[in-house]
Structure formats: C-alpha cells, structure tokens
CSV table of C-alpha atoms in Angstrom, one decimal:
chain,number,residue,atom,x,y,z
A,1,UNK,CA,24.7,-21.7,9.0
A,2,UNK,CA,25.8,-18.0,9.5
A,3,UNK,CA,24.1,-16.4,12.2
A,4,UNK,CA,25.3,-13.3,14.6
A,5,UNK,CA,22.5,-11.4,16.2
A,6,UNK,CA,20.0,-8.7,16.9
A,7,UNK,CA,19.1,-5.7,14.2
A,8,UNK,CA,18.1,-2.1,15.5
A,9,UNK,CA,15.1,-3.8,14.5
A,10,UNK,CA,13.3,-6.4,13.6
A,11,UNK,CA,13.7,-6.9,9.5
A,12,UNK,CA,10.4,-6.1,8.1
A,13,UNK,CA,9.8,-8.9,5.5
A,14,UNK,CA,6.6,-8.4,3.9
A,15,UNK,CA,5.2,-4.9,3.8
A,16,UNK,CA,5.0,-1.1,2.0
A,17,UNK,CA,8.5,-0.4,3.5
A,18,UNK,CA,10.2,-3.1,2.1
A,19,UNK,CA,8.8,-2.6,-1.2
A,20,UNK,CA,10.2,1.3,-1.3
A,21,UNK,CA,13.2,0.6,-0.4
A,22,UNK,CA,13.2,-2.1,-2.8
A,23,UNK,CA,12.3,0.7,-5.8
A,24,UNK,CA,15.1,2.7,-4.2
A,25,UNK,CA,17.1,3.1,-7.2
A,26,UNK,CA,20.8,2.1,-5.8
A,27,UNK,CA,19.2,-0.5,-3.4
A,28,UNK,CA,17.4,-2.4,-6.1
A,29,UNK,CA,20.5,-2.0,-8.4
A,30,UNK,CA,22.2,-4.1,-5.9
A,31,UNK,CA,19.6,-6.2,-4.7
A,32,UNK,CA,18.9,-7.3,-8.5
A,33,UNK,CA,22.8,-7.7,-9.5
A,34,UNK,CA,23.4,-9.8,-6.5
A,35,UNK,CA,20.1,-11.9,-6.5
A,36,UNK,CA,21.1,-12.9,-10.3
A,37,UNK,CA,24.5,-13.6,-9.3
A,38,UNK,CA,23.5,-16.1,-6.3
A,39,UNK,CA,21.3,-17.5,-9.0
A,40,UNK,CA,23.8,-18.6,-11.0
A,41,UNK,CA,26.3,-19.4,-8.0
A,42,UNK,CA,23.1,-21.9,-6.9
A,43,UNK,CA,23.6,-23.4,-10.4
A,44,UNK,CA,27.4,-23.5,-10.1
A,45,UNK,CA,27.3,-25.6,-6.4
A,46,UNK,CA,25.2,-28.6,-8.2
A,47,UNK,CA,26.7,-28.0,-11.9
A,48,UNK,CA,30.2,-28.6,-10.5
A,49,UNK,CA,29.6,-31.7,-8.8
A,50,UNK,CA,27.6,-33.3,-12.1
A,51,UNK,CA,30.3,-31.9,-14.1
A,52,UNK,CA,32.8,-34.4,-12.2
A,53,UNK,CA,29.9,-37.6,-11.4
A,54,UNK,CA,28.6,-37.2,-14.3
A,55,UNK,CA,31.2,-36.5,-17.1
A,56,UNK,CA,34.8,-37.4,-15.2
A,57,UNK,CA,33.4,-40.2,-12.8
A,58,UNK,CA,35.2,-38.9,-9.9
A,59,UNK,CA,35.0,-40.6,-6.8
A,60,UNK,CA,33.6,-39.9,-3.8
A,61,UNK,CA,37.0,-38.0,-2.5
A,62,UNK,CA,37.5,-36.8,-5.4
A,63,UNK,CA,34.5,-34.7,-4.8
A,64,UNK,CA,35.3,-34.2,-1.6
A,65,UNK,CA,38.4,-31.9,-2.3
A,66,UNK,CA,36.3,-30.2,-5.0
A,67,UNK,CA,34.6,-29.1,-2.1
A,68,UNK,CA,37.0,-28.0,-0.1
A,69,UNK,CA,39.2,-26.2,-3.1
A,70,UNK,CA,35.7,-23.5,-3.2
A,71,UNK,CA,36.3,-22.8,0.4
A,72,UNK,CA,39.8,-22.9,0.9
A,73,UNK,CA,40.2,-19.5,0.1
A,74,UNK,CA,38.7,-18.6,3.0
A,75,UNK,CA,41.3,-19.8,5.1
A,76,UNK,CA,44.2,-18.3,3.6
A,77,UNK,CA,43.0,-14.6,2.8
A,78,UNK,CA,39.9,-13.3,4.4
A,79,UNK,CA,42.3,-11.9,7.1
A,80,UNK,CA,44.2,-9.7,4.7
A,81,UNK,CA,41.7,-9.3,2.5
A,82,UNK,CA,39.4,-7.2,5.4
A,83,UNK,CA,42.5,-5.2,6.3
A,84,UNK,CA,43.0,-4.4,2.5
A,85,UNK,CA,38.8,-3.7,2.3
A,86,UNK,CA,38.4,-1.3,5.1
A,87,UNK,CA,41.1,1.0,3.5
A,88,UNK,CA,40.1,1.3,0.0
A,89,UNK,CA,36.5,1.8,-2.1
A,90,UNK,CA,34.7,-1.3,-2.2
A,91,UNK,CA,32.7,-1.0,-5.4
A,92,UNK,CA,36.0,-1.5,-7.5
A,93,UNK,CA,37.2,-4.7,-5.6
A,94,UNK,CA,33.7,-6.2,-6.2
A,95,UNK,CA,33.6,-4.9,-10.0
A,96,UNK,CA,37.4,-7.2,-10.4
A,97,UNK,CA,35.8,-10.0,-8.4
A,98,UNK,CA,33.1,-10.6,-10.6
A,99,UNK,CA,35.4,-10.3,-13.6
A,100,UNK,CA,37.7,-12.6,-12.4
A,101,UNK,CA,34.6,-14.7,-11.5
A,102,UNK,CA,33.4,-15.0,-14.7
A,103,UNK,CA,36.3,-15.5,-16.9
A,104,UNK,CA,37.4,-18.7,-14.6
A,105,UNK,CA,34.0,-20.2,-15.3
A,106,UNK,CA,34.1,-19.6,-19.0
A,107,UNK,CA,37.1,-22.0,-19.5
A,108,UNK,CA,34.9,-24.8,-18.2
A,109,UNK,CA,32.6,-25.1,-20.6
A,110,UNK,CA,35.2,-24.2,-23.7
A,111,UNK,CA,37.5,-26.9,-22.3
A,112,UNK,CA,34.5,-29.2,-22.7
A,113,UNK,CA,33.9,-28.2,-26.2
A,114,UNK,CA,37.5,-28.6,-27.0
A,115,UNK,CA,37.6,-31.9,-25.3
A,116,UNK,CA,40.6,-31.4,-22.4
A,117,UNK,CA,38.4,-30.6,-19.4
A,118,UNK,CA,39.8,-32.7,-16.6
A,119,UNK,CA,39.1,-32.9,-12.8
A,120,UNK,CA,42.4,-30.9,-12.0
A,121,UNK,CA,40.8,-27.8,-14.4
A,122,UNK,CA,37.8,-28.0,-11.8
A,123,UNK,CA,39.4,-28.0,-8.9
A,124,UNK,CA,42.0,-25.1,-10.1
A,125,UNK,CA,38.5,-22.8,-11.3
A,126,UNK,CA,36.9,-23.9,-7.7
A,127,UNK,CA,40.2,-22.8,-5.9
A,128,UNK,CA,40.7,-19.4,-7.8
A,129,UNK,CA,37.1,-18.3,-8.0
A,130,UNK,CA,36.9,-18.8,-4.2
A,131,UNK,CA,39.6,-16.1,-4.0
A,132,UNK,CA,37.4,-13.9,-6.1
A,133,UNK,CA,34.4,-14.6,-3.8
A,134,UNK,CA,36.4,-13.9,-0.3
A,135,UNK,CA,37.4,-10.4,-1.4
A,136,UNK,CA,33.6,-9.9,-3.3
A,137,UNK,CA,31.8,-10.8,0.1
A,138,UNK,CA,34.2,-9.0,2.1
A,139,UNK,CA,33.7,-5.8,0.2
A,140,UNK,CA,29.7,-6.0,-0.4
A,141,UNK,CA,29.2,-6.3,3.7
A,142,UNK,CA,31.2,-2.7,3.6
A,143,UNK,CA,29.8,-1.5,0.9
A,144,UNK,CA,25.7,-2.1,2.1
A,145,UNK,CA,26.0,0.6,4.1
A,146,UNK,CA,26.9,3.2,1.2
A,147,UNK,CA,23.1,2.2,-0.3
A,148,UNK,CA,21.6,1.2,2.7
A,149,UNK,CA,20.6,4.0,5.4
A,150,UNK,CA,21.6,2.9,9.1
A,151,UNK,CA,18.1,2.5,10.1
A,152,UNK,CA,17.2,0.4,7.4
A,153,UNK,CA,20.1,-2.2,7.3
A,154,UNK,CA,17.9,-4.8,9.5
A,155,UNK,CA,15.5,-4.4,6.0
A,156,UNK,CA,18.2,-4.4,3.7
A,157,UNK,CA,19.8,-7.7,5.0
A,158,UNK,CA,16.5,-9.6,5.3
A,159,UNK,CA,15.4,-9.2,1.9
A,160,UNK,CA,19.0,-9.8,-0.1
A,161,UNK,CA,18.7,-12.9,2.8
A,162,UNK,CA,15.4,-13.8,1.5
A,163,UNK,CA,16.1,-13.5,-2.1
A,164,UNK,CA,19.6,-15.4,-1.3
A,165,UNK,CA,17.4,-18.5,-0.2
A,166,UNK,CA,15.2,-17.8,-3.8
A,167,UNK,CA,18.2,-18.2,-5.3
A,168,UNK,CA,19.1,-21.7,-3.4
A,169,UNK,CA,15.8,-22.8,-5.4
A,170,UNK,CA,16.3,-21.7,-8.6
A,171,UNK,CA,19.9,-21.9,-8.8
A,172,UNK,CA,20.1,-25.8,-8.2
A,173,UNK,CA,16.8,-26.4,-10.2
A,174,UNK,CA,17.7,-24.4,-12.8
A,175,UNK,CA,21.4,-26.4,-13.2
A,176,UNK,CA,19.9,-29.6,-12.6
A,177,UNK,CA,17.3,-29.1,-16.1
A,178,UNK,CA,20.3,-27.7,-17.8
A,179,UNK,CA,22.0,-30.6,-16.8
A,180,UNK,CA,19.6,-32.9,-18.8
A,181,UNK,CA,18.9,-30.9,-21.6
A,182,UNK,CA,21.9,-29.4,-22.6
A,183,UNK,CA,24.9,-31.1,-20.1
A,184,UNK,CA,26.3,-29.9,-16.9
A,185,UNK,CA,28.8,-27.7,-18.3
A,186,UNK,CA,26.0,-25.1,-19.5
A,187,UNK,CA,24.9,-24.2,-16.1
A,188,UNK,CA,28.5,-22.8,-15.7
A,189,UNK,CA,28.4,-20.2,-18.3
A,190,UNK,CA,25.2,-19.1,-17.4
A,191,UNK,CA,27.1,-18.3,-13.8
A,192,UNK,CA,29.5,-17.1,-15.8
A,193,UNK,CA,26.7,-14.6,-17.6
A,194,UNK,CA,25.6,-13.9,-13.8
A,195,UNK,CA,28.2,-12.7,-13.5
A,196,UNK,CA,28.7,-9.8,-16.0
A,197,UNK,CA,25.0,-8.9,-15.3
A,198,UNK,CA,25.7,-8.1,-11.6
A,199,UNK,CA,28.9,-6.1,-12.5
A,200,UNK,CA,26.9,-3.8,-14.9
A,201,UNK,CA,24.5,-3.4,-11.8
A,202,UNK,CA,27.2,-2.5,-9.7
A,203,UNK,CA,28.5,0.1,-12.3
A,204,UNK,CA,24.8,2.0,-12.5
A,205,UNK,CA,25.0,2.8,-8.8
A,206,UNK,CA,25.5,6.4,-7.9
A,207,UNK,CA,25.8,6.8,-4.5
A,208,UNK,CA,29.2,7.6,-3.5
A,209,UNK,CA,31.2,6.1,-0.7
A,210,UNK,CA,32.2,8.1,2.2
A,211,UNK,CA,35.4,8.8,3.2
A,212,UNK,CA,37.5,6.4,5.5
A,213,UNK,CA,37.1,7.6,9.1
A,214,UNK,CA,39.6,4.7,10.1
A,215,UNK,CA,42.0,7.0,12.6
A,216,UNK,CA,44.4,4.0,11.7
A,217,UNK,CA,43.7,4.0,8.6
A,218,UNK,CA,48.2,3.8,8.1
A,219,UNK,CA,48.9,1.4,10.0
A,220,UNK,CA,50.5,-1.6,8.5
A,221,UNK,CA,48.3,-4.6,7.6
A,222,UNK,CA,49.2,-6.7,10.3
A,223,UNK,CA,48.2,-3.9,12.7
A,224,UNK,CA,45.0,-3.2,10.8
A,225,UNK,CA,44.7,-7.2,11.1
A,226,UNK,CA,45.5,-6.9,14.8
A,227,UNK,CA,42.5,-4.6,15.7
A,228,UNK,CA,39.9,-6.6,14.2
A,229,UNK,CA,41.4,-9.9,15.6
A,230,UNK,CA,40.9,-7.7,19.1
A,231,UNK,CA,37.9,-6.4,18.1
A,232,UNK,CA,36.0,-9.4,17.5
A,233,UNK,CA,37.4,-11.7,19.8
A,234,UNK,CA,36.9,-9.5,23.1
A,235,UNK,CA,33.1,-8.9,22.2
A,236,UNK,CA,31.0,-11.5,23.9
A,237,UNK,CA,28.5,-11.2,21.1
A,238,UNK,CA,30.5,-11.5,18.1
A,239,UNK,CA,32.7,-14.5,19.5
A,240,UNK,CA,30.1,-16.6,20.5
A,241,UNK,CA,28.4,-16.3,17.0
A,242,UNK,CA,31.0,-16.6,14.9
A,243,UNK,CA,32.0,-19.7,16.5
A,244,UNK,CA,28.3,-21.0,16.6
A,245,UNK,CA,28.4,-20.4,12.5
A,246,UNK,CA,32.1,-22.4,12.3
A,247,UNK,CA,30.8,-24.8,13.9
A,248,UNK,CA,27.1,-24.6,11.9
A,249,UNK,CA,28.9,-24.3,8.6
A,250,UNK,CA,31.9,-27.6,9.3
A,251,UNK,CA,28.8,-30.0,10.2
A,252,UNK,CA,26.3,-28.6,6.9
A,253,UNK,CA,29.0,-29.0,4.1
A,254,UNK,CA,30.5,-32.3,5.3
A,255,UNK,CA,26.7,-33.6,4.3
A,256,UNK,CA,26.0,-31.3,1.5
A,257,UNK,CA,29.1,-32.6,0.0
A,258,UNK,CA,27.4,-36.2,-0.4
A,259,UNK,CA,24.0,-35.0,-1.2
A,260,UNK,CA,24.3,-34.9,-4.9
A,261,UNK,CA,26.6,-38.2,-5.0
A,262,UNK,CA,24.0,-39.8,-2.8
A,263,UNK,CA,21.0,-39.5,-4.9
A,264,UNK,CA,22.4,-40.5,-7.5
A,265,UNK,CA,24.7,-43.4,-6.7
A,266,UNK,CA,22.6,-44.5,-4.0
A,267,UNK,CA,18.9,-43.5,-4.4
A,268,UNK,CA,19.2,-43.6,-7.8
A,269,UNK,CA,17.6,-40.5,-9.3
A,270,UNK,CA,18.7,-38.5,-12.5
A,271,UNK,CA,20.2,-35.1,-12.9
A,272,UNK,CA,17.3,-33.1,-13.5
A,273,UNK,CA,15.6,-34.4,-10.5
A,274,UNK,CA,18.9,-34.3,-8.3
A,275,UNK,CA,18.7,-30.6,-8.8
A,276,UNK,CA,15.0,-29.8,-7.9
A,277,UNK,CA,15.4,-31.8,-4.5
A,278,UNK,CA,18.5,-30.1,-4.1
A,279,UNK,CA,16.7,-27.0,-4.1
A,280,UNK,CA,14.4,-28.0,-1.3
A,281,UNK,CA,16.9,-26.3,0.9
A,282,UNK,CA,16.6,-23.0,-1.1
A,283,UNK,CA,12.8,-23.6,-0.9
A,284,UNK,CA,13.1,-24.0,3.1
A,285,UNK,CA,15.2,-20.9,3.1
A,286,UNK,CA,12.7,-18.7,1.6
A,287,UNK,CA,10.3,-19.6,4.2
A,288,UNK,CA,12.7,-18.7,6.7
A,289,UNK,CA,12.8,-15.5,5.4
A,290,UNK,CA,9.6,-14.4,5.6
A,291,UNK,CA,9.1,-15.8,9.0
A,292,UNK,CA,12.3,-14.2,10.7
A,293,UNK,CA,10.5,-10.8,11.2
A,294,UNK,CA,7.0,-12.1,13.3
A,295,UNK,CA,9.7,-14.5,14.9
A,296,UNK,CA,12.1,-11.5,15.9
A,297,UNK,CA,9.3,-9.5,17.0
A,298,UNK,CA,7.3,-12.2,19.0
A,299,UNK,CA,10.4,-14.2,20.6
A,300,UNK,CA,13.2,-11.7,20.6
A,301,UNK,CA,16.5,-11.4,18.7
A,302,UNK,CA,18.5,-14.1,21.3
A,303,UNK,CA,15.2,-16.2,21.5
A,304,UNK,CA,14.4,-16.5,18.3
A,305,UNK,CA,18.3,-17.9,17.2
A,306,UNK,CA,18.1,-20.6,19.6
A,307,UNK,CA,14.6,-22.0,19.3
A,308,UNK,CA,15.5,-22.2,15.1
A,309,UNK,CA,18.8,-23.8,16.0
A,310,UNK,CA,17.6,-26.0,18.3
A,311,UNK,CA,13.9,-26.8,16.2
A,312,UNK,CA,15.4,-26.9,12.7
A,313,UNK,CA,18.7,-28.8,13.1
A,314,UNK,CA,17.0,-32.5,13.8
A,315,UNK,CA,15.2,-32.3,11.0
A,316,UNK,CA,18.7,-33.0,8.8
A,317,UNK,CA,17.9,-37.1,10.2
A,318,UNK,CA,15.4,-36.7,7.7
A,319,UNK,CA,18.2,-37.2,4.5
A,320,UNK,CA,19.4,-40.4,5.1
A,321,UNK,CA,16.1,-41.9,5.5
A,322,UNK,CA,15.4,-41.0,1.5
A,323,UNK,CA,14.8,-44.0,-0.6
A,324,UNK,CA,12.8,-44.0,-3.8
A,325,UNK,CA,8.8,-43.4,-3.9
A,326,UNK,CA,7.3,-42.3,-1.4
A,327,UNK,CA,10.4,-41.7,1.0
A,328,UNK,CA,12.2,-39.7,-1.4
A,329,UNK,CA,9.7,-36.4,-0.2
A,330,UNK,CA,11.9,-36.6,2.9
A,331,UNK,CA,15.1,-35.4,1.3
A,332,UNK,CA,13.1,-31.4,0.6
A,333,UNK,CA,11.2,-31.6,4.3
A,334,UNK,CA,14.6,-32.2,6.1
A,335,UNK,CA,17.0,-30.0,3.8
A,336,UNK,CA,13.9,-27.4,3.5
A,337,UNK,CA,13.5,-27.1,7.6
A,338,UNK,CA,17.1,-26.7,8.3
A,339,UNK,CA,17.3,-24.2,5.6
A,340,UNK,CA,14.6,-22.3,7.4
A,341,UNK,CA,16.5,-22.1,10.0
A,342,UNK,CA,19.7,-21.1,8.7
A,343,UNK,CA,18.1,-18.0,7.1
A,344,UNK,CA,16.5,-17.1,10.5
A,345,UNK,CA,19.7,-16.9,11.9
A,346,UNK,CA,21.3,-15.1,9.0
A,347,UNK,CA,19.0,-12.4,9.3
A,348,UNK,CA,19.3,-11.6,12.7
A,349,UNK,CA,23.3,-12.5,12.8
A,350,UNK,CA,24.1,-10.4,9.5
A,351,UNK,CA,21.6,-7.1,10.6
A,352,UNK,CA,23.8,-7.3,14.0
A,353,UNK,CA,26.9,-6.8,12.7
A,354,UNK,CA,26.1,-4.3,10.0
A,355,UNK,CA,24.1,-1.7,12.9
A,356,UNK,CA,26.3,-3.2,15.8
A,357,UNK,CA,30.0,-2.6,14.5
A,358,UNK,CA,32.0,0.9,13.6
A,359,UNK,CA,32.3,1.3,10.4
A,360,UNK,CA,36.1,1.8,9.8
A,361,UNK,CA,35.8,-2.1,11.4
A,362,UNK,CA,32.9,-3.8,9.4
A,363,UNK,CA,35.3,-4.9,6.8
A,364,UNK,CA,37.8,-6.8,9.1
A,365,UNK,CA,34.8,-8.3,11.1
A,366,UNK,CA,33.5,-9.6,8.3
A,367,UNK,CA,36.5,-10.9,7.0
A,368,UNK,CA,37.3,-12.4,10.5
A,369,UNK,CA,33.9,-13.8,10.9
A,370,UNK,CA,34.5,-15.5,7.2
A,371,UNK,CA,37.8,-16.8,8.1
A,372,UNK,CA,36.2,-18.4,11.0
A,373,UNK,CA,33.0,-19.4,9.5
A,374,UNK,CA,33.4,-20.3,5.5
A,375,UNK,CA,37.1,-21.5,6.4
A,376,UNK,CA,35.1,-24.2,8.1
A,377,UNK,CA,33.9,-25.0,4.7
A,378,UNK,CA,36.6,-27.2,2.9
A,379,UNK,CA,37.4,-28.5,6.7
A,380,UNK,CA,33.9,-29.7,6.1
A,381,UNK,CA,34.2,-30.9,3.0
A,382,UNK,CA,37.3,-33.2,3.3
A,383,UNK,CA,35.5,-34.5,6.4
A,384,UNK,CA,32.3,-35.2,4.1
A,385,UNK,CA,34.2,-36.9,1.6
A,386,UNK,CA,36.5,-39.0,3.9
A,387,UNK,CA,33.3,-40.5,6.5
A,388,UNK,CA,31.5,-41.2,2.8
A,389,UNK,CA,34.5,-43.0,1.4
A,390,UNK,CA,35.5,-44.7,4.5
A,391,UNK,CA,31.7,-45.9,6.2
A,392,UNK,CA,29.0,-45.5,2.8
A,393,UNK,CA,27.1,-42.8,2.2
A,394,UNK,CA,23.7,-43.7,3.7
A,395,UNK,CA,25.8,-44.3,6.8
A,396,UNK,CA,27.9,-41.3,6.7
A,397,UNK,CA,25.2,-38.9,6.6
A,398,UNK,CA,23.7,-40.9,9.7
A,399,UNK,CA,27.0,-39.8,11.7
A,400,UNK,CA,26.5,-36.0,9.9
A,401,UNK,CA,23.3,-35.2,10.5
A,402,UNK,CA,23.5,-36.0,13.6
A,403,UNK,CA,26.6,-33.9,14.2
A,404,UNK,CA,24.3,-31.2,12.8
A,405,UNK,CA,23.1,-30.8,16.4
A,406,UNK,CA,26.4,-29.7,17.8
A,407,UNK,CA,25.7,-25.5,16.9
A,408,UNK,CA,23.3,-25.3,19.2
A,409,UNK,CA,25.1,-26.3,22.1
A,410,UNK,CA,27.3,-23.3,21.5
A,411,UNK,CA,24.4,-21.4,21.9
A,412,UNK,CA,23.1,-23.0,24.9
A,413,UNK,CA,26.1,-22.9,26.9
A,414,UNK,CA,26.4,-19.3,25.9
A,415,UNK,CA,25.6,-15.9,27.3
A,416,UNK,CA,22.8,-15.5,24.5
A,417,UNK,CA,20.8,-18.6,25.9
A,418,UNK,CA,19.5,-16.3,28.7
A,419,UNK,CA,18.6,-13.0,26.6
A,420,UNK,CA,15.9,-12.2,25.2
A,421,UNK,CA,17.0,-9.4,22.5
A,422,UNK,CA,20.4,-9.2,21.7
A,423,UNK,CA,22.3,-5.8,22.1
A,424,UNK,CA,20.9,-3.0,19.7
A,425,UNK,CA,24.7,-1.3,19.5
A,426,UNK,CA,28.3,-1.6,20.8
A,427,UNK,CA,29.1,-0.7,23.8
C-alpha cells in the first residue's frame, strides 16, 4: 500500500507516448525482464503458502512466520543496503540479486523430488531471497533513471506499476493451475526461470550509468546512512507518505497472510481456484492503473491519494463476508477495489520520489522508505497469523479489514489533506 506523491506530471497511461517509450530499446528491455519477473514473484506469494497447506500441513502460525521470514529482510538491511546502492553501479547488484534469487528457489522443488523438503527449508529460502529482493529493489529505483529521461519517469513508473498489478493476476492464477496440475512446488521453478530471463534483460541494456555526483560520496556508511535518515525525515512530503505506506502495508499483509488459508480451510475451495480469486487483487490493480492518469489530471496529485485511500480501503469488509456460491464473488470485488487503489497511490508516490529527490540520494530514500514500509511487512504477518490463530479466521479478518481503514487517517490529519497537487520538485 506504497504511495508517496506527485509526478512532474501526470503518468500518461494509455496513449502514443507510452507506447514509444515502451519500444524504447533499454526501457522495454527493463520493462519486459521485470514484468516476467513479478510474474513469477506473483506465483511464488501463493505457491509458497500451498507448498506448506497443502504438502507440510502447517498451521495457521506456521504460515504466519513464513510470512514474515519474506519481509524480514527489510528490517535488517535496507538501511545499509541504500548507503551501499548510491555509491556503486546498480545494474551489477540487480544482475547478483536475481542470481541469488533464482538458485534459492531451485532447491525447493529438488528437495521435493528428493523427498527432504521441510517447513524450515521454506522459511530459510523466504528469509534469504528477501535479502536478495531488498538490495534488487533498492538498486532498480536508482537505476530507472539511467533508461528513463527525467521528464518521462511519471510514464515510466505508471506502466512498470501497471504491468506490476498484471502481474498480481497472472502470477497467483498462474501458480494456483500449476498447483492442480502439476503440484505447488512447480510454480517455484518457474519463478526461479523468471528469474534468469530478467537477468539476460538486464545484461542487453546499453545505456551507461552516470557517474556518482554524491559530494559525500567517502563518507563512511553510517554517515552516508545519516544523510538519508535527515533527508527523508525533515521533508514534510516524504515523512508523511512513508508513514501512510507503513502503516498501509502492516494492516494489508496481516489479512493477506490468511487469505489463502481461509479459502481453503474455511470456504472450502481448491487450489486452482484459490489462486484465480487470489488474483482478483492483481485484476483490481490493473484497473488502477489505467485510471491513475484521468484521476491525477482531474483531482490533483494530493486529491487523488486521499479520495482512493479513503474510497477503496472499506471495500476489504467485503473478504470476510465470502462464503461459497454466490457470495464467494465478493472475495475479487473487495481485494480487486483495494488493489485499485493501492496502484493509484503507487503511481503518484513512486513518480514523486524518482522526479522529486537528488539523485546522489534516490538510493538511500528508497531504501529508507522500504525499511519503513516493507519492514512493516513480517510485523504484519506475525500479527495475521497470531489474531487467526487466537480469534478464527472469518473473525480475524473482521478485526483486519477493518484496521485497513487506519492509512487514511495519516493522510487526513496530514498536510497533504489540504493540497491539491503535490510539490513538482524539492525545495
């Protein structure tokens, strides 16, 4: 539930200038490697789940800390990670990220075959490919500008955002009919296969990254730390945000952590379908991408990020209504609306800090914002796992999707609440 501001301008979603940058031939090198990638990352995020239901019976805690163990990371190195980004090239630490990436979810599916895969393997592969992803993520927000021109970053970000959400769609339908024909395992080499593609995409790019302009660029890490910590936290903008995407991010992962073992423990569905209502949020998310430009340009930048927080969050009361027949179409509308607007707001917050921040910082703000907003993530997850094991799980996701509400009050009682276009560039 990511979101930080206002573009240089509003992201164009559908039009000719989006389709020629698109056929730009570094832009659409990275755009292709990293839509595949989330692709198989979509499939991963319900694979790994039915991997321990399905094949390890793990309980609801159980799959609670699997949770957590992907996100973790995020607490314990996005700080130094940024500081180590922001002085080196970025296109090698993404090129050993995906490797890394890759190789850990190989071992699943070959521990499965040799019959030794146990829940400790997953959460040890969840853990150590999360460290992969912090210093991936880190680096790509860096390295966008090297492909992207300034003027064009709003444009950029909305269609790797849009094909992100596609990827929400495919990714958990796609692991859920893997699931059933072939067992849950599969989908996890086919990340792992995402994986290799993206890094020969990575390789075929040409465009050269400039030189470090970071006059600090010496200083030791915890200095280098230091100024983005100062950076970030003394900009009204960027503090208010990240903390309206900590807080967005803790409440969304405590109930996606239940969703899969709700439907099927509880509603009773089967794999295969698990993962195509899964994807309703994906589904939601494209939507949400094609609507954020006409929504920028008719509301504003600020405008637009509150009415989607505020309109899109209450629809998360639909989930725990979801029952078989009829009822079970409420599961897609609710997840599909809120991820609407969670893709609204991460194309507006991720355009404003790519055209709004220097960018001998981008790296440490990005890493400071993921500290803040992904290490909410396993927070989120324990919490999941611990109000499901302790109250139910229809119950539990009463008391969570109603605690979806509380990001929007950071945003009410926020400067932002009484723009209507977010600043175009720092001060």
């Amino acid at each position: 539930m990511v979101s930080d501001a206002a573009p240089e301008r509003a992201p164009v979603i559908v039009s000719h200038r989006r389709r020629r940058l698109l056929w730009h031939r570094d832009f659409g090198l990275l755009w292709t490697g990293e839509t595949v990638s989330k692709v198989g990352s979509g499939a991963t995020d319900v694979a790994l789940p039915l991997v321990a239901v399905t094949t390890m019976h793990a309980g609801t805690f159980a799959i609670g800390v699997l949770g957590a163990a992907t996100w973790l990371p995020y607490l314990l190195v996005s700080l130094p990670a940024g500081a180590w980004v922001d002085r080196f090239d970025r296109r090698p630490v993404m090129v050993a990220s995906n490797v890394t990436s890759a190789v850990l979810f190989l071992t699943v599916p070959v521990a499965a075959w040799l019959g030794v895969l146990h829940i400790g393997q997953l959460v040890v592969v969840a853990f150590c490919a999360g460290f992969a992803k912090v210093f991936f993520r880190t680096a790509f927000q860096a390295y966008l500008r090297t492909v992207v021109p300034r003027e064009r970053l709003a444009e950029g970000t909305a269609m790797l955002q849009g094909s992100a959400a596609g990827a929400e769609v495919a990714g958990p339908g796609i692991a859920g009919l893997m699931a059933q024909a072939f067992g849950a395992v599969s989908a996890l080499l086919a990340d792992a296969v995402s994986f290799l593609f993206s890094t020969v995409c990575l390789l075929a790019i040409r465009s050269a990254e400039a030189p470090n302009a970071d006059p600090r660029r010496n200083a030791g890490l915890f200095q280098r730390i230091a100024d983005g910590l100062r950076y970030t936290a003394r900009d009204p903008y960027l503090r208010t945000l990240t903390l309206y995407g900590s807080v967005g991010n803790l409440t969304v992962v405590s109930v996606q952590t239940l969703l899969v073992v709700f439907l099927i423990r509880v509603v009773g569905v089967g794999s295969a379908t698990t993962g195509l209502l899964m994807a309703g949020m994906g589904a939601g998310g494209v939507a949400g991408a094609l609507l954020a430009g006409p929504l920028i340009r008719r509301l504003g930048s600020a405008r637009t990020l509150l009415v989607c927080a505020a309109g899109a969050t209450p629809f998360g009361l639909l989930v725990p209504l979801t029952d078989r027949g009829p009822r079970l179409l409420l599961f897609p509308l609710g997840l599909g609306v809120l991820g609407a607007g969670i893709v609204v707001g991460n194309v507006v917050g991720s355009s404003f800090r790519q055209a709004y921040c220097p960018p001998h910082l981008i790296g440490r703000v990005s890493a400071i914002v993921s500290l803040m907003v992904f290490g909410a993530l396993p927070v989120g997850a324990l919490i999941g796992g611990a109000i499901g094991a302790a109250l139910g799980l229809r119950t539990a996701l009463w008391v969570l999707c109603t605690a979806l509400l509380l990001p929007t009050l950071v945003v009410v009682f926020s400067p932002i609440s009484r723009l209507r276009e977010l600043p175009r560039g720092a001060p």
